[in-house]
Amino acid sequence: MLEGLPPNGASHGLRLVCDQTSARAIADLVVETFDPAETAATAFEEPDEKSWAVEVYFGDPPDEAQIRALIEAAAGAEAAAAAEFFEISQKDWVGASLEGLRPVRAGRFLVHGSHDRGRVGASDIGIEIEAALAFGTGHHGTTLGCLLTLAEICKQRRPQNVLDVGTGTGVLAIAAARLLRQPIACGDIDPVAVETAGVNARFNGVGDLVRPVVAVGVRHPALAPDRYDLIFANILAKPLRLLAPKIAAVAAPGADLVLSGLLARDVPGVLSAYRAQGFSLAKRRDIDGWATLLLRSGGAAPRPDWRLPDDEDDED
C-alpha cells in the first residue's frame, strides 16, 4: 500500500481547515473515491488542538468542481467553498514535513519526526519517520491500529518469523525489528515504497534486519520459502480479499494475522475471505473510522505454487 507515500510525481494538493468530523468524513470519501496510487488524503489535528485539517494530494491536476462537490457531500457547501487548491513542485513535495504533527505513542513505540527526537524517553522504542503525509507514521488510524496490536502481541509472546505485506514506509517492519531484534520480511508492490522503506530502516538502525523487496503480495523468493507466525497486511479491502489464499499459504499453524486499511463496511467481506482460509477473528480495533483486525490461523495451510499466473492480479 502507498500509505505514507505521495502519489508518484504528485503535482497538486488541497488543504482545508475545519472541524474533526468534517475532516475525517472528507478524507474517507476521497480515499473511497480515488485510486490510492494517484490520490492520497489524510485528516489530522492542528497544533492549536482546536481545529482539524484535511489534506489531499493528486498525481494529476484535479477536477476542482468534482472535488468541491465531494466535499459538499461530505461536509456541506461552506466547507466546499473554503477548500484551497495549490500546485506542488518536486522540490516542495520532497521538502514537505510533519512539523505540525505531534509524536504518536503505541505502547512502547513512539513514532516521531526529526523535530521531536528529544521526546523519545529511555524506555521508548523511537521510530523516526519523515514522510510527506501523516499516513504511514502512526497518525493514520490504520498504522496506529497495527502498532498497538503488535505491542499487545509481543507482551504475550515473542514472534519468531514476521512478515509485513505492503510495507509502505516500512514503519511496521521497523517497529517489529526494533522490538524483536531479528530479521523482518517485508515487501511492497510499489518500487518507490520499497526504496523509502529501506532508507527508513537504515536510518532507524535496522537496515540489516529490514530489507524490503518489490513483490506482488507474497510472490517473491525472499518471502515465499518461510512460514510466518505473525503477518501484517495494512493495504486495502480488495487486495486483502484477493490475497487471502496466498497469505494463508505462508501462515504457520496458530499464526497471528493483522489486517488493516479497512473501513467499517469492508470488514464483513474481508472476514469472510479469511474465514474460508481457516482464520478466526481474535480482536477488532477501530480508530478514526478505520478497522484493524487480529485474526488467528486455525491449522496448517497448503504450500503455495509460486508459478501460478493469476498472482499477477493479486493487488489490482
Short mmCIF file of C-alpha atoms in Angstrom, two decimals:
data_model
loop_
_atom_site.label_atom_id
_atom_site.label_comp_id
_atom_site.label_asym_id
_atom_site.label_seq_id
_atom_site.Cartn_x
_atom_site.Cartn_y
_atom_site.Cartn_z
CA MET A 1 0.00 0.00 0.00
CA LEU A 2 1.17 3.54 -0.68
CA GLU A 3 0.40 4.62 2.86
CA GLY A 4 3.00 7.14 3.96
CA LEU A 5 3.92 8.00 0.40
CA PRO A 6 2.57 10.60 -2.03
CA PRO A 7 1.22 9.60 -5.41
CA ASN A 8 4.32 9.26 -7.60
CA GLY A 9 5.04 12.69 -9.06
CA ALA A 10 2.29 14.44 -7.07
CA SER A 11 1.62 17.76 -8.74
CA HIS A 12 -1.38 19.29 -6.95
CA GLY A 13 -2.83 19.48 -3.47
CA LEU A 14 -5.79 20.63 -1.46
CA ARG A 15 -5.97 21.86 2.12
CA LEU A 16 -8.98 22.63 4.26
CA VAL A 17 -9.15 23.54 7.96
CA CYS A 18 -12.45 22.56 9.56
CA ASP A 19 -13.88 20.54 12.43
CA GLN A 20 -12.79 16.99 13.26
CA THR A 21 -15.93 15.26 11.96
CA SER A 22 -15.83 17.08 8.63
CA ALA A 23 -12.10 16.48 8.14
CA ARG A 24 -12.43 12.76 8.70
CA ALA A 25 -15.52 12.49 6.51
CA ILE A 26 -13.82 14.30 3.62
CA ALA A 27 -10.64 12.23 3.86
CA ASP A 28 -12.62 8.98 3.99
CA LEU A 29 -14.70 9.94 0.96
CA VAL A 30 -11.61 10.82 -1.07
CA VAL A 31 -9.96 7.50 -0.13
CA GLU A 32 -13.10 5.62 -1.18
CA THR A 33 -13.48 7.52 -4.47
CA PHE A 34 -9.99 7.67 -5.97
CA ASP A 35 -7.20 5.25 -6.80
CA PRO A 36 -4.76 5.34 -3.84
CA ALA A 37 -1.83 5.19 -6.27
CA GLU A 38 -2.94 8.53 -7.73
CA THR A 39 -4.61 10.36 -4.85
CA ALA A 40 -3.90 10.39 -1.10
CA ALA A 41 -5.85 12.05 1.71
CA THR A 42 -5.36 12.47 5.43
CA ALA A 43 -7.06 14.25 8.32
CA PHE A 44 -5.21 15.34 11.43
CA GLU A 45 -5.43 17.67 14.40
CA GLU A 46 -3.82 21.08 14.03
CA PRO A 47 -1.12 22.21 16.51
CA ASP A 48 -3.61 24.58 18.19
CA GLU A 49 -5.57 21.46 19.29
CA LYS A 50 -8.81 23.28 18.39
CA SER A 51 -9.25 22.55 14.71
CA TRP A 52 -8.50 19.81 12.20
CA ALA A 53 -7.07 19.87 8.71
CA VAL A 54 -7.68 17.63 5.75
CA GLU A 55 -5.04 17.44 3.02
CA VAL A 56 -5.38 15.75 -0.34
CA TYR A 57 -2.58 15.19 -2.85
CA PHE A 58 -3.10 14.40 -6.53
CA GLY A 59 -0.83 12.80 -9.09
CA ASP A 60 -2.60 14.75 -11.86
CA PRO A 61 -4.40 18.11 -11.92
CA PRO A 62 -7.75 17.52 -10.19
CA ASP A 63 -11.20 18.48 -11.42
CA GLU A 64 -11.82 21.19 -8.84
CA ALA A 65 -15.57 21.24 -9.40
CA GLN A 66 -15.75 17.48 -8.85
CA ILE A 67 -13.65 17.68 -5.67
CA ARG A 68 -15.73 20.53 -4.26
CA ALA A 69 -18.87 18.51 -4.97
CA LEU A 70 -17.41 15.61 -2.99
CA ILE A 71 -16.51 17.90 -0.11
CA GLU A 72 -20.00 19.38 -0.15
CA ALA A 73 -21.49 15.88 0.00
CA ALA A 74 -19.31 15.01 2.99
CA ALA A 75 -19.27 18.28 4.94
CA GLY A 76 -21.53 20.90 3.36
CA ALA A 77 -21.30 23.83 0.99
CA GLU A 78 -19.33 26.08 3.36
CA ALA A 79 -16.50 23.55 3.63
CA ALA A 80 -16.51 23.02 -0.13
CA ALA A 81 -16.11 26.73 -0.75
CA ALA A 82 -13.29 27.02 1.81
CA ALA A 83 -11.09 24.31 0.24
CA GLU A 84 -7.83 25.72 -1.15
CA PHE A 85 -6.13 24.09 -4.15
CA PHE A 86 -2.42 24.55 -4.86
CA GLU A 87 0.32 23.29 -7.13
CA ILE A 88 3.31 21.35 -5.83
CA SER A 89 6.78 21.48 -7.31
CA GLN A 90 9.01 18.43 -6.93
CA LYS A 91 11.19 20.40 -4.53
CA ASP A 92 8.16 21.37 -2.44
CA TRP A 93 6.97 17.77 -2.32
CA VAL A 94 10.26 16.30 -1.19
CA GLY A 95 10.60 19.05 1.39
CA ALA A 96 7.08 18.70 2.81
CA SER A 97 7.35 17.91 6.51
CA LEU A 98 5.38 16.71 9.51
CA GLU A 99 6.49 19.52 11.79
CA GLY A 100 2.89 20.37 12.67
CA LEU A 101 2.22 16.80 13.84
CA ARG A 102 2.96 15.54 17.30
CA PRO A 103 4.61 12.20 18.12
CA VAL A 104 2.27 9.23 18.26
CA ARG A 105 2.53 6.63 21.02
CA ALA A 106 1.52 2.99 20.66
CA GLY A 107 2.64 1.09 23.75
CA ARG A 108 6.43 1.47 23.94
CA PHE A 109 6.58 2.70 20.37
CA LEU A 110 6.91 6.43 19.80
CA VAL A 111 6.69 7.39 16.13
CA HIS A 112 8.06 10.87 15.52
CA GLY A 113 9.70 13.26 13.11
CA SER A 114 13.20 14.65 13.48
CA HIS A 115 11.86 17.75 15.22
CA ASP A 116 10.59 15.58 18.11
CA ARG A 117 13.69 13.42 18.55
CA GLY A 118 14.17 14.84 22.03
CA ARG A 119 10.83 13.47 23.23
CA VAL A 120 11.93 9.84 22.98
CA GLY A 121 12.29 8.51 26.52
CA ALA A 122 14.78 5.99 27.84
CA SER A 123 12.22 3.16 27.80
CA ASP A 124 10.66 4.16 24.47
CA ILE A 125 11.27 2.47 21.15
CA GLY A 126 11.61 5.53 18.96
CA ILE A 127 10.84 5.26 15.26
CA GLU A 128 11.76 8.33 13.27
CA ILE A 129 9.84 8.67 10.01
CA GLU A 130 9.85 11.70 7.77
CA ALA A 131 7.04 11.48 5.24
CA ALA A 132 5.11 13.96 3.16
CA LEU A 133 1.81 12.92 4.69
CA ALA A 134 0.54 11.76 8.07
CA PHE A 135 -0.05 8.33 6.50
CA GLY A 136 2.41 5.65 7.48
CA THR A 137 3.68 7.48 10.53
CA GLY A 138 1.20 6.27 13.13
CA HIS A 139 -1.01 9.36 12.78
CA HIS A 140 -3.32 7.42 10.48
CA GLY A 141 -5.75 5.02 12.17
CA THR A 142 -4.62 2.01 10.17
CA THR A 143 -0.95 2.28 11.09
CA LEU A 144 -1.69 3.14 14.70
CA GLY A 145 -4.02 0.15 14.98
CA CYS A 146 -1.33 -2.18 13.68
CA LEU A 147 1.31 -0.77 16.03
CA LEU A 148 -0.95 -1.16 19.05
CA THR A 149 -1.72 -4.74 18.03
CA LEU A 150 1.98 -5.51 17.57
CA ALA A 151 2.69 -4.16 21.07
CA GLU A 152 -0.08 -6.32 22.55
CA ILE A 153 1.05 -9.49 20.79
CA CYS A 154 4.64 -9.02 21.93
CA LYS A 155 3.51 -8.68 25.54
CA GLN A 156 2.06 -12.19 25.29
CA ARG A 157 4.68 -13.98 23.19
CA ARG A 158 7.77 -13.46 21.06
CA PRO A 159 7.02 -13.96 17.36
CA GLN A 160 9.71 -15.98 15.60
CA ASN A 161 9.04 -15.18 11.95
CA VAL A 162 7.38 -11.90 10.91
CA LEU A 163 6.12 -10.73 7.51
CA ASP A 164 4.88 -7.26 6.52
CA VAL A 165 2.87 -7.32 3.27
CA GLY A 166 2.52 -3.90 1.63
CA THR A 167 5.12 -2.32 3.87
CA GLY A 168 4.69 1.30 2.65
CA THR A 169 7.07 3.49 4.65
CA GLY A 170 8.27 0.39 6.50
CA VAL A 171 7.12 1.60 9.91
CA LEU A 172 5.59 -1.74 10.98
CA ALA A 173 8.62 -3.76 9.89
CA ILE A 174 10.92 -1.27 11.59
CA ALA A 175 8.87 -1.40 14.79
CA ALA A 176 8.98 -5.20 14.83
CA ALA A 177 12.72 -5.24 14.12
CA ARG A 178 13.46 -2.67 16.83
CA LEU A 179 11.41 -4.60 19.39
CA LEU A 180 12.39 -8.18 18.50
CA ARG A 181 15.94 -7.56 17.20
CA GLN A 182 15.51 -10.10 14.43
CA PRO A 183 15.08 -10.02 10.63
CA ILE A 184 11.63 -8.99 9.39
CA ALA A 185 10.49 -9.99 5.90
CA CYS A 186 8.65 -7.24 4.02
CA GLY A 187 7.68 -6.16 0.55
CA ASP A 188 5.53 -3.76 -1.41
CA ILE A 189 4.17 -3.68 -4.95
CA ASP A 190 5.48 -0.12 -5.41
CA PRO A 191 9.23 0.40 -6.01
CA VAL A 192 9.09 3.90 -4.52
CA ALA A 193 7.66 2.48 -1.30
CA VAL A 194 10.36 -0.19 -1.19
CA GLU A 195 13.12 2.37 -1.63
CA THR A 196 11.64 4.63 1.05
CA ALA A 197 11.15 1.76 3.50
CA GLY A 198 14.77 0.72 3.02
CA VAL A 199 16.00 4.24 3.69
CA ASN A 200 13.83 4.48 6.81
CA ALA A 201 15.07 1.11 8.07
CA ARG A 202 18.71 2.12 7.69
CA PHE A 203 18.08 5.48 9.34
CA ASN A 204 16.45 3.73 12.31
CA GLY A 205 19.38 1.36 12.74
CA VAL A 206 17.73 -1.82 11.44
CA GLY A 207 18.91 -1.80 7.84
CA ASP A 208 20.48 -5.22 8.39
CA LEU A 209 17.17 -6.61 9.67
CA VAL A 210 14.67 -4.94 7.32
CA ARG A 211 15.40 -5.35 3.60
CA PRO A 212 12.22 -4.63 1.66
CA VAL A 213 11.66 -6.22 -1.76
CA VAL A 214 9.39 -5.32 -4.67
CA ALA A 215 6.71 -8.00 -4.50
CA VAL A 216 3.14 -8.59 -5.63
CA GLY A 217 1.61 -9.81 -2.39
CA VAL A 218 3.92 -12.56 -1.09
CA ARG A 219 5.21 -13.56 -4.52
CA HIS A 220 8.96 -13.12 -4.17
CA PRO A 221 11.76 -15.60 -3.41
CA ALA A 222 12.74 -13.61 -0.33
CA LEU A 223 9.23 -14.02 1.11
CA ALA A 224 7.98 -17.35 -0.20
CA PRO A 225 10.11 -20.05 1.45
CA ASP A 226 9.08 -19.40 5.05
CA ARG A 227 6.01 -19.88 7.22
CA TYR A 228 5.26 -16.87 9.39
CA ASP A 229 3.76 -16.80 12.87
CA LEU A 230 2.99 -13.06 12.64
CA ILE A 231 1.84 -11.39 9.41
CA PHE A 232 0.85 -7.77 8.81
CA ALA A 233 -1.11 -6.64 5.76
CA ASN A 234 -2.05 -2.97 6.00
CA ILE A 235 -3.35 -2.41 2.50
CA LEU A 236 -6.93 -2.11 1.18
CA ALA A 237 -10.03 -4.29 1.24
CA LYS A 238 -9.95 -5.60 -2.34
CA PRO A 239 -6.31 -6.72 -2.39
CA LEU A 240 -6.74 -8.15 1.10
CA ARG A 241 -9.58 -10.35 -0.15
CA LEU A 242 -7.64 -11.42 -3.23
CA LEU A 243 -4.53 -12.20 -1.21
CA ALA A 244 -6.31 -14.40 1.34
CA PRO A 245 -5.25 -17.77 -0.16
CA LYS A 246 -1.64 -16.60 -0.68
CA ILE A 247 -1.34 -15.22 2.84
CA ALA A 248 -2.90 -18.37 4.29
CA ALA A 249 -0.33 -20.44 2.41
CA VAL A 250 2.59 -18.77 4.21
CA ALA A 251 0.95 -18.64 7.64
CA ALA A 252 2.18 -21.10 10.26
CA PRO A 253 -0.41 -23.02 12.29
CA GLY A 254 -1.70 -20.73 15.02
CA ALA A 255 -0.24 -17.64 13.32
CA ASP A 256 -1.47 -14.14 14.17
CA LEU A 257 -2.59 -12.11 11.15
CA VAL A 258 -3.08 -8.36 11.48
CA LEU A 259 -5.17 -6.78 8.71
CA SER A 260 -5.88 -3.09 8.29
CA GLY A 261 -6.69 -0.44 5.69
CA LEU A 262 -10.37 -1.25 6.20
CA LEU A 263 -13.39 0.96 6.57
CA ALA A 264 -16.13 -0.48 8.76
CA ARG A 265 -18.18 -1.61 5.79
CA ASP A 266 -15.20 -3.56 4.41
CA VAL A 267 -14.87 -5.80 7.45
CA PRO A 268 -17.55 -8.45 6.71
CA GLY A 269 -16.22 -9.21 3.22
CA VAL A 270 -12.61 -9.42 4.35
CA LEU A 271 -13.51 -11.59 7.34
CA SER A 272 -15.43 -13.94 5.07
CA ALA A 273 -12.43 -14.33 2.75
CA TYR A 274 -10.09 -15.21 5.61
CA ARG A 275 -12.52 -17.44 7.46
CA ALA A 276 -12.68 -19.50 4.28
CA GLN A 277 -8.90 -19.96 4.69
CA GLY A 278 -9.17 -21.19 8.29
CA PHE A 279 -8.68 -17.89 10.17
CA SER A 280 -10.87 -16.71 13.04
CA LEU A 281 -11.32 -13.22 14.46
CA ALA A 282 -9.50 -12.72 17.77
CA LYS A 283 -9.89 -8.94 18.16
CA ARG A 284 -11.10 -5.86 16.32
CA ARG A 285 -9.85 -2.32 16.94
CA ASP A 286 -11.47 0.79 15.41
CA ILE A 287 -9.58 4.09 15.24
CA ASP A 288 -10.77 7.18 13.35
CA GLY A 289 -13.20 5.15 11.27
CA TRP A 290 -10.61 2.53 10.27
CA ALA A 291 -10.70 -1.08 11.46
CA THR A 292 -7.71 -3.25 12.39
CA LEU A 293 -8.40 -6.98 12.67
CA LEU A 294 -6.37 -9.54 14.58
CA LEU A 295 -7.05 -12.99 13.10
CA ARG A 296 -5.65 -16.34 14.16
CA SER A 297 -4.85 -19.27 11.89
CA GLY A 298 -6.59 -22.46 12.93
CA GLY A 299 -4.34 -25.05 11.30
CA ALA A 300 -1.87 -25.95 8.63
CA ALA A 301 -2.15 -24.24 5.27
CA PRO A 302 -1.13 -25.72 1.90
CA ARG A 303 2.19 -24.69 0.43
CA PRO A 304 1.71 -22.23 -2.44
CA ASP A 305 2.55 -22.76 -6.10
CA TRP A 306 4.53 -19.61 -6.92
CA ARG A 307 4.24 -20.27 -10.65
CA LEU A 308 0.52 -19.61 -10.81
CA PRO A 309 -0.11 -16.90 -13.43
CA ASP A 310 -3.04 -15.37 -11.52
CA ASP A 311 -0.54 -13.97 -9.00
CA GLU A 312 -0.18 -11.06 -11.39
CA ASP A 313 -3.68 -9.89 -10.37
CA ASP A 314 -3.16 -10.05 -6.60
CA GLU A 315 -3.15 -6.33 -5.91
CA ASP A 316 -5.30 -4.93 -8.66
#
